[in-house]
Coordinates of C-alpha atoms and ligand atoms in Angstrom, one line a residue:
X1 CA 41.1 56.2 57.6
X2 CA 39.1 55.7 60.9
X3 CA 35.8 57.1 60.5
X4 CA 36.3 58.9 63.6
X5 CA 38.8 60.8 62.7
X6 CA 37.1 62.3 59.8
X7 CA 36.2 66.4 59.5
X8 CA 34.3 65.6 56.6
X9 CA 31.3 67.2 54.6
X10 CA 28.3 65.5 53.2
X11 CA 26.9 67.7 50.0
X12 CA 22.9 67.1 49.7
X13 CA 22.6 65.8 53.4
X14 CA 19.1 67.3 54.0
X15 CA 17.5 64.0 52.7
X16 CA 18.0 60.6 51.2
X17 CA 21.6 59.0 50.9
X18 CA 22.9 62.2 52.3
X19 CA 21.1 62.1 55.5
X20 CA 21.8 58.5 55.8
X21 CA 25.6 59.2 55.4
X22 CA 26.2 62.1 57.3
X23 CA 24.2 60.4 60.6
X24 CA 26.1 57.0 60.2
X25 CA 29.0 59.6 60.0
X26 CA 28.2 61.0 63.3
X27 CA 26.9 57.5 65.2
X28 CA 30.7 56.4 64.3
X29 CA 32.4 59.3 66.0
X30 CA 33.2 61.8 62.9
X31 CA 32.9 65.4 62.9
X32 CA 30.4 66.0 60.0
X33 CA 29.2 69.4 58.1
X34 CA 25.8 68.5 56.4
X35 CA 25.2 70.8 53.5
X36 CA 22.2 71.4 51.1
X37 CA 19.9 73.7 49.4
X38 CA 16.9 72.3 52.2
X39 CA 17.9 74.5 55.2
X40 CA 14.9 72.9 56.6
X41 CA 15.4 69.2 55.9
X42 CA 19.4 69.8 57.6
X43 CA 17.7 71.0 60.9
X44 CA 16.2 67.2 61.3
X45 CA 19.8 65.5 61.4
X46 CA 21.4 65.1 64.5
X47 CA 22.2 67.4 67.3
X48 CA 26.4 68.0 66.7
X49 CA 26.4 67.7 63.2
X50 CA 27.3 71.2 61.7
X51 CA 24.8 72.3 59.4
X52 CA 24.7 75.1 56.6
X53 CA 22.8 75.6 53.2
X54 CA 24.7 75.4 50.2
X55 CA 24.3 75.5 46.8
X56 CA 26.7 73.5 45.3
X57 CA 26.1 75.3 41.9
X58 CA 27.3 78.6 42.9
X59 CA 30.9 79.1 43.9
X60 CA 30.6 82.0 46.1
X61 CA 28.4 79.5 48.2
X62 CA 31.1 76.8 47.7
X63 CA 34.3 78.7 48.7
X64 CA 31.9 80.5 52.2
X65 CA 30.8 77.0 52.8
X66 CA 33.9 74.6 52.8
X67 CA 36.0 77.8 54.4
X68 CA 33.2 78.0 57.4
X69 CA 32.9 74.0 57.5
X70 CA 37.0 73.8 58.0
X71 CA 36.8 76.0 60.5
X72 CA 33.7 74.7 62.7
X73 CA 35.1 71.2 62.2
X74 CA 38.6 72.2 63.3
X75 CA 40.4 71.3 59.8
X76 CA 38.7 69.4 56.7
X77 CA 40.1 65.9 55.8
X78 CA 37.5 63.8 53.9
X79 CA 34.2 65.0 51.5
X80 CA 30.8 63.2 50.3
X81 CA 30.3 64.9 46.8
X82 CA 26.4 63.1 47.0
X83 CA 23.8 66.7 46.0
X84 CA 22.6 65.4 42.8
X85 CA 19.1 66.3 41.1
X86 CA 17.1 64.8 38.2
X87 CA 15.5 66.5 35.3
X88 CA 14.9 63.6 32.7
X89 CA 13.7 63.5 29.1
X90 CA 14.4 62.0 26.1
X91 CA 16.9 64.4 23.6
X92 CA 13.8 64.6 21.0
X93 CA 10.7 62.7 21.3
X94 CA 7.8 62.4 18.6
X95 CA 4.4 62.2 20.2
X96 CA 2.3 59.0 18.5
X97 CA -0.7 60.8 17.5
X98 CA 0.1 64.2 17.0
X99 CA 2.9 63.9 15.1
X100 CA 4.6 66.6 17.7
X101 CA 8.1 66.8 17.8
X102 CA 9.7 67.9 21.3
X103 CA 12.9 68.6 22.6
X104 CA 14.6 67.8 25.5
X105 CA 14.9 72.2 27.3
X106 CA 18.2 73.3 27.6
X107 CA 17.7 75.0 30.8
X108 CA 17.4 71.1 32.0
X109 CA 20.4 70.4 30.0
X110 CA 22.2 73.0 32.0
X111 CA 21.0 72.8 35.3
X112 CA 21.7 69.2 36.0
X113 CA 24.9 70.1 34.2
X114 CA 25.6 72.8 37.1
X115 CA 24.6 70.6 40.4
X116 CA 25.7 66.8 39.5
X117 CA 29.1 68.1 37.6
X118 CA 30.0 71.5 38.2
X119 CA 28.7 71.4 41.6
X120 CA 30.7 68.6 42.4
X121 CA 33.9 69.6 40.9
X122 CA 33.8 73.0 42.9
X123 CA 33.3 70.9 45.9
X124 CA 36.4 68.8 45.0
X125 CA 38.1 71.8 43.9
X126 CA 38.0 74.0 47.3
X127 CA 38.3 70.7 49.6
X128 CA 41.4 69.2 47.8
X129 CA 43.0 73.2 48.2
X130 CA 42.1 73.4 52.0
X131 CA 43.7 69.8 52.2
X132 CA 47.0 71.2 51.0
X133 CA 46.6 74.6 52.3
X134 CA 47.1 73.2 55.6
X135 CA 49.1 70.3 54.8
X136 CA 46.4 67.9 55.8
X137 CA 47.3 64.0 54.8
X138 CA 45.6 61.6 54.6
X139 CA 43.2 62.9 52.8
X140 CA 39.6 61.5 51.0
X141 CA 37.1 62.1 48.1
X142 CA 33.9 59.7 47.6
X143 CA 32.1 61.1 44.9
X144 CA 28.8 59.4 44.5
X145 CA 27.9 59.0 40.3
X146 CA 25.4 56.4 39.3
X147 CA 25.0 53.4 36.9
X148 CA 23.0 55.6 34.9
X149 CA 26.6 56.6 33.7
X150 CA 26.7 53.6 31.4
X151 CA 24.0 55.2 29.4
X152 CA 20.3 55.4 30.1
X153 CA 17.2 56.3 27.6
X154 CA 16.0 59.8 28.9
X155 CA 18.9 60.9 31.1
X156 CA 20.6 62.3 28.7
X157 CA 22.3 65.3 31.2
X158 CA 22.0 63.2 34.3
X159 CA 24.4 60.6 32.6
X160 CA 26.9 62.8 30.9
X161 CA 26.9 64.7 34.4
X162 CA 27.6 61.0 36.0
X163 CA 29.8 59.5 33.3
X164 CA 32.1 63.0 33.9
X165 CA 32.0 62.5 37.7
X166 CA 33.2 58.6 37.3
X167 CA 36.1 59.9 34.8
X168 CA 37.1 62.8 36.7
X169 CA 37.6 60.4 40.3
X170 CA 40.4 58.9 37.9
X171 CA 41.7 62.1 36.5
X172 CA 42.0 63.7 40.3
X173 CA 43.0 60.7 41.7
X174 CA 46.0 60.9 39.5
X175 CA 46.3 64.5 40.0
X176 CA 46.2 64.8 43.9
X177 CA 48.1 61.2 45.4
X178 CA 51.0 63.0 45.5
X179 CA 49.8 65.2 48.1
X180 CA 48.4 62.0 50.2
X181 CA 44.7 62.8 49.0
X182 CA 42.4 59.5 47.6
X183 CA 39.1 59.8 44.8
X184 CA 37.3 57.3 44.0
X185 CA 33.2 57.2 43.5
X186 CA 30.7 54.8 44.1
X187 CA 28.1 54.1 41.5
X188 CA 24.5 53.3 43.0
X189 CA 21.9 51.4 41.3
X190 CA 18.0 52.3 42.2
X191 CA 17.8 53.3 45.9
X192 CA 14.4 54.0 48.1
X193 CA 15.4 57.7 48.3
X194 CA 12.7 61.0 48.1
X195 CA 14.5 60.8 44.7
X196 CA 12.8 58.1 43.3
X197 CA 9.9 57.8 45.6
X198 CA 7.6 59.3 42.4
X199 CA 8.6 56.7 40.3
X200 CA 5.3 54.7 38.3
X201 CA 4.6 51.6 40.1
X202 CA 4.5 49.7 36.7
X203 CA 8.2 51.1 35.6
X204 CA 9.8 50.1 38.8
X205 CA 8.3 46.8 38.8
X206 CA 9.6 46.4 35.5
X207 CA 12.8 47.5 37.4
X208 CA 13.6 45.5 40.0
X209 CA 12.7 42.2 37.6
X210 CA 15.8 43.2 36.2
X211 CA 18.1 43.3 39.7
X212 CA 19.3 40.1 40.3
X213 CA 19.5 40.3 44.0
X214 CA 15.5 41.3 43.4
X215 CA 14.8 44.5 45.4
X216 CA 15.4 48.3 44.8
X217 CA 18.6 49.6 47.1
X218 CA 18.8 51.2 50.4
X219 CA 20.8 54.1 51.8
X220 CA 22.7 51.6 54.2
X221 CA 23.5 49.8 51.2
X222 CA 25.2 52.5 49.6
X223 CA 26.3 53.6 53.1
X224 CA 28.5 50.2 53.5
X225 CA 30.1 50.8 49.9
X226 CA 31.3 54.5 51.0
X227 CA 32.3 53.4 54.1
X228 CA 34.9 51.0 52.3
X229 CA 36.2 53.9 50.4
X230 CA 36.6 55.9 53.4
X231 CA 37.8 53.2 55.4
X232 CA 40.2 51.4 53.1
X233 CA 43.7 53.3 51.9
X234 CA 44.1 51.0 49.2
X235 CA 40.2 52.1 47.2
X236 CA 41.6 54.8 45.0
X237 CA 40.7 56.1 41.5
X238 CA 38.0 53.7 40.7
X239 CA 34.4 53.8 40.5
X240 CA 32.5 50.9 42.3
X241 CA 28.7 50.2 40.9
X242 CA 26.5 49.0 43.9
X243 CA 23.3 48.1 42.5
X244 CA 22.4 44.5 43.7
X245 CA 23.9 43.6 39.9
X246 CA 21.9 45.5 37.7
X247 CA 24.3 46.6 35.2
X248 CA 25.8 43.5 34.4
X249 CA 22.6 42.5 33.1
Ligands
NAP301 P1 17.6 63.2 47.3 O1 16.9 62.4 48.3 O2 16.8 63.9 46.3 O3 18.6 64.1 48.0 C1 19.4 65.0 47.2 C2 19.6 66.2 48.1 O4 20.5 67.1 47.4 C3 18.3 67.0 48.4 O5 18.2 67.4 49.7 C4 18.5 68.2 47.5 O6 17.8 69.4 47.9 C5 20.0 68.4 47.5 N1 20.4 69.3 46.4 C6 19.8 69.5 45.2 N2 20.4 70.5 44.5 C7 21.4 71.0 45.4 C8 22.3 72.0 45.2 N3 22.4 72.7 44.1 N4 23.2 72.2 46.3 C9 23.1 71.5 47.4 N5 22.2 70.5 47.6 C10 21.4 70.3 46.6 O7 18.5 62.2 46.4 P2 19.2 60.8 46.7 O8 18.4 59.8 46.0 O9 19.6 60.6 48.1 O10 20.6 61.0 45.8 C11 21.8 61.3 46.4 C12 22.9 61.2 45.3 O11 22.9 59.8 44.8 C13 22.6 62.1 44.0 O12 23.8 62.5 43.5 C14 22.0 61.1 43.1 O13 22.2 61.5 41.7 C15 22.7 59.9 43.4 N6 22.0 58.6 43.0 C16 20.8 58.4 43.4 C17 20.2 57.2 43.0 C18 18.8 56.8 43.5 O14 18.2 55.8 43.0 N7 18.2 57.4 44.5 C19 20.8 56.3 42.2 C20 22.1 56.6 41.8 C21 22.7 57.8 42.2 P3 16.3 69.7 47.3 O15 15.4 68.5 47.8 O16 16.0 71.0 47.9 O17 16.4 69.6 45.8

């Protein structure tokens, strides 16, 4: 598809890869409805892009929000499922000198559960039926998971959330072709993002030893892999990992 005809939405546009997206979105002619929790952070993307808080959690706020974005945008045809959050820690950890065991809570369990899967499977959900609804074709789905999807030590919600997303871009992509409508996802590897701006110096160092291409990511990296899937009829049902070759190592 030509970016400029997109109506699409960006989920978690108020910072980060979101913003990024949702502004290279409007540069390249699109009409774009930014959503996030940070009413605040949406108010410093550009002037035309449409922009409403959401809660991708709550499906109330998903149903009000892709119905109002269809209609400000004058139809929907395309969505950036990218709101994710992070609440790591091991499953059970032993502290050294204590002798302590802890447990990972299960109200972070759940809530990375509810944004990064649920969150983006209502998303999917109500765009796919306003697609049909108004027999809209083509249309697009780029659902941003992670390499952390292949398994990483103290992510244990954050990668079952990301490993589900990857599998369920095949399962809908097999689901909704018939009706003209493309999935596919786009794995990142580390990006310079508020996200992991808190990250210990000595850890990330440790990090980007291990990226062959030898830095950390950039929004306009992932930007140019998203823009492939949005750009390119034939990406479908696949997820791509864009991470400067991290997780073949
Ligand atoms: P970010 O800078 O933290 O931006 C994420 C945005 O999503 C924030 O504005 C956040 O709002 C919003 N959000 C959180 N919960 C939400 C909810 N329930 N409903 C709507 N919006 C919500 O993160 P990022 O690094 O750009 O990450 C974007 C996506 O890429 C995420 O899915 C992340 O998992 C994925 N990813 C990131 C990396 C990385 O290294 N950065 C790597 C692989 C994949 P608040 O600030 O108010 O929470």
């Amino acid at each position: 598809m030509n970016l400029e005809d997109l109506k699409i939405i960006v989920t978690g546009a108020a910072s980060g890869m979101g913003a990024h997206f949702a502004t290279r979105l409007h540069e390249a002619g699109a009409k774009v409805a930014a959503g996030d929790l940070n009413a605040a952070g949406l108010e410093r993307l550009p002037a035309g892009i449409v922009k409403r808080r959401l809660d991708v959690s709550q499906e109330a706020d998903v149903v009000a929000f892709v119905a109002a974005a269809a209609a400000e945008l004058g139809g929907l045809n395309a969505l950036i499922n990218n709101a994710g959050i992070l609440k790591d820690g091991l499953l059970v950890k032993k502290d050294r000198d204590s002798g302590a065991v802890s447990k990972l809570a299960l109200a972070d369990w759940q809530r990375v559960l509810d944004v990064n899967l649920t969150g983006a499977t209502l998303m999917a959900r109500e765009c796919i039926a306003a697609m049909l609804a108004t027999n809209t074709r083509p249309g697009v789905i780029v659902n941003i998971s992670s390499i952390s999807r292949h398994g990483n030590r103290g992510q244990s919600n954050y990668v079952a959330a990301k490993a589900a997303m990857a599998a369920n871009t095949t399962t809908w992509a097999h689901e909704v072709g018939k009706y003209g409508i493309r999935v596919a996802a786009v794995a990142p590897g580390m990006v310079e993002t508020p996200m992991t701006a808190g990250m210990n110096p000595k850890a990330r160092e440790a990090l980007v030893a291990k990226i062959p291409v030898g830095r950390i990511g950039t929004p306009e990296d992932i930007w140019l892999a998203v823009k492939l899937v949005l750009e390119c009829d034939y990406v479908n049902g696949r997820t791509y990992d864009v991470d400067g070759g991290a997780s073949m190592m």
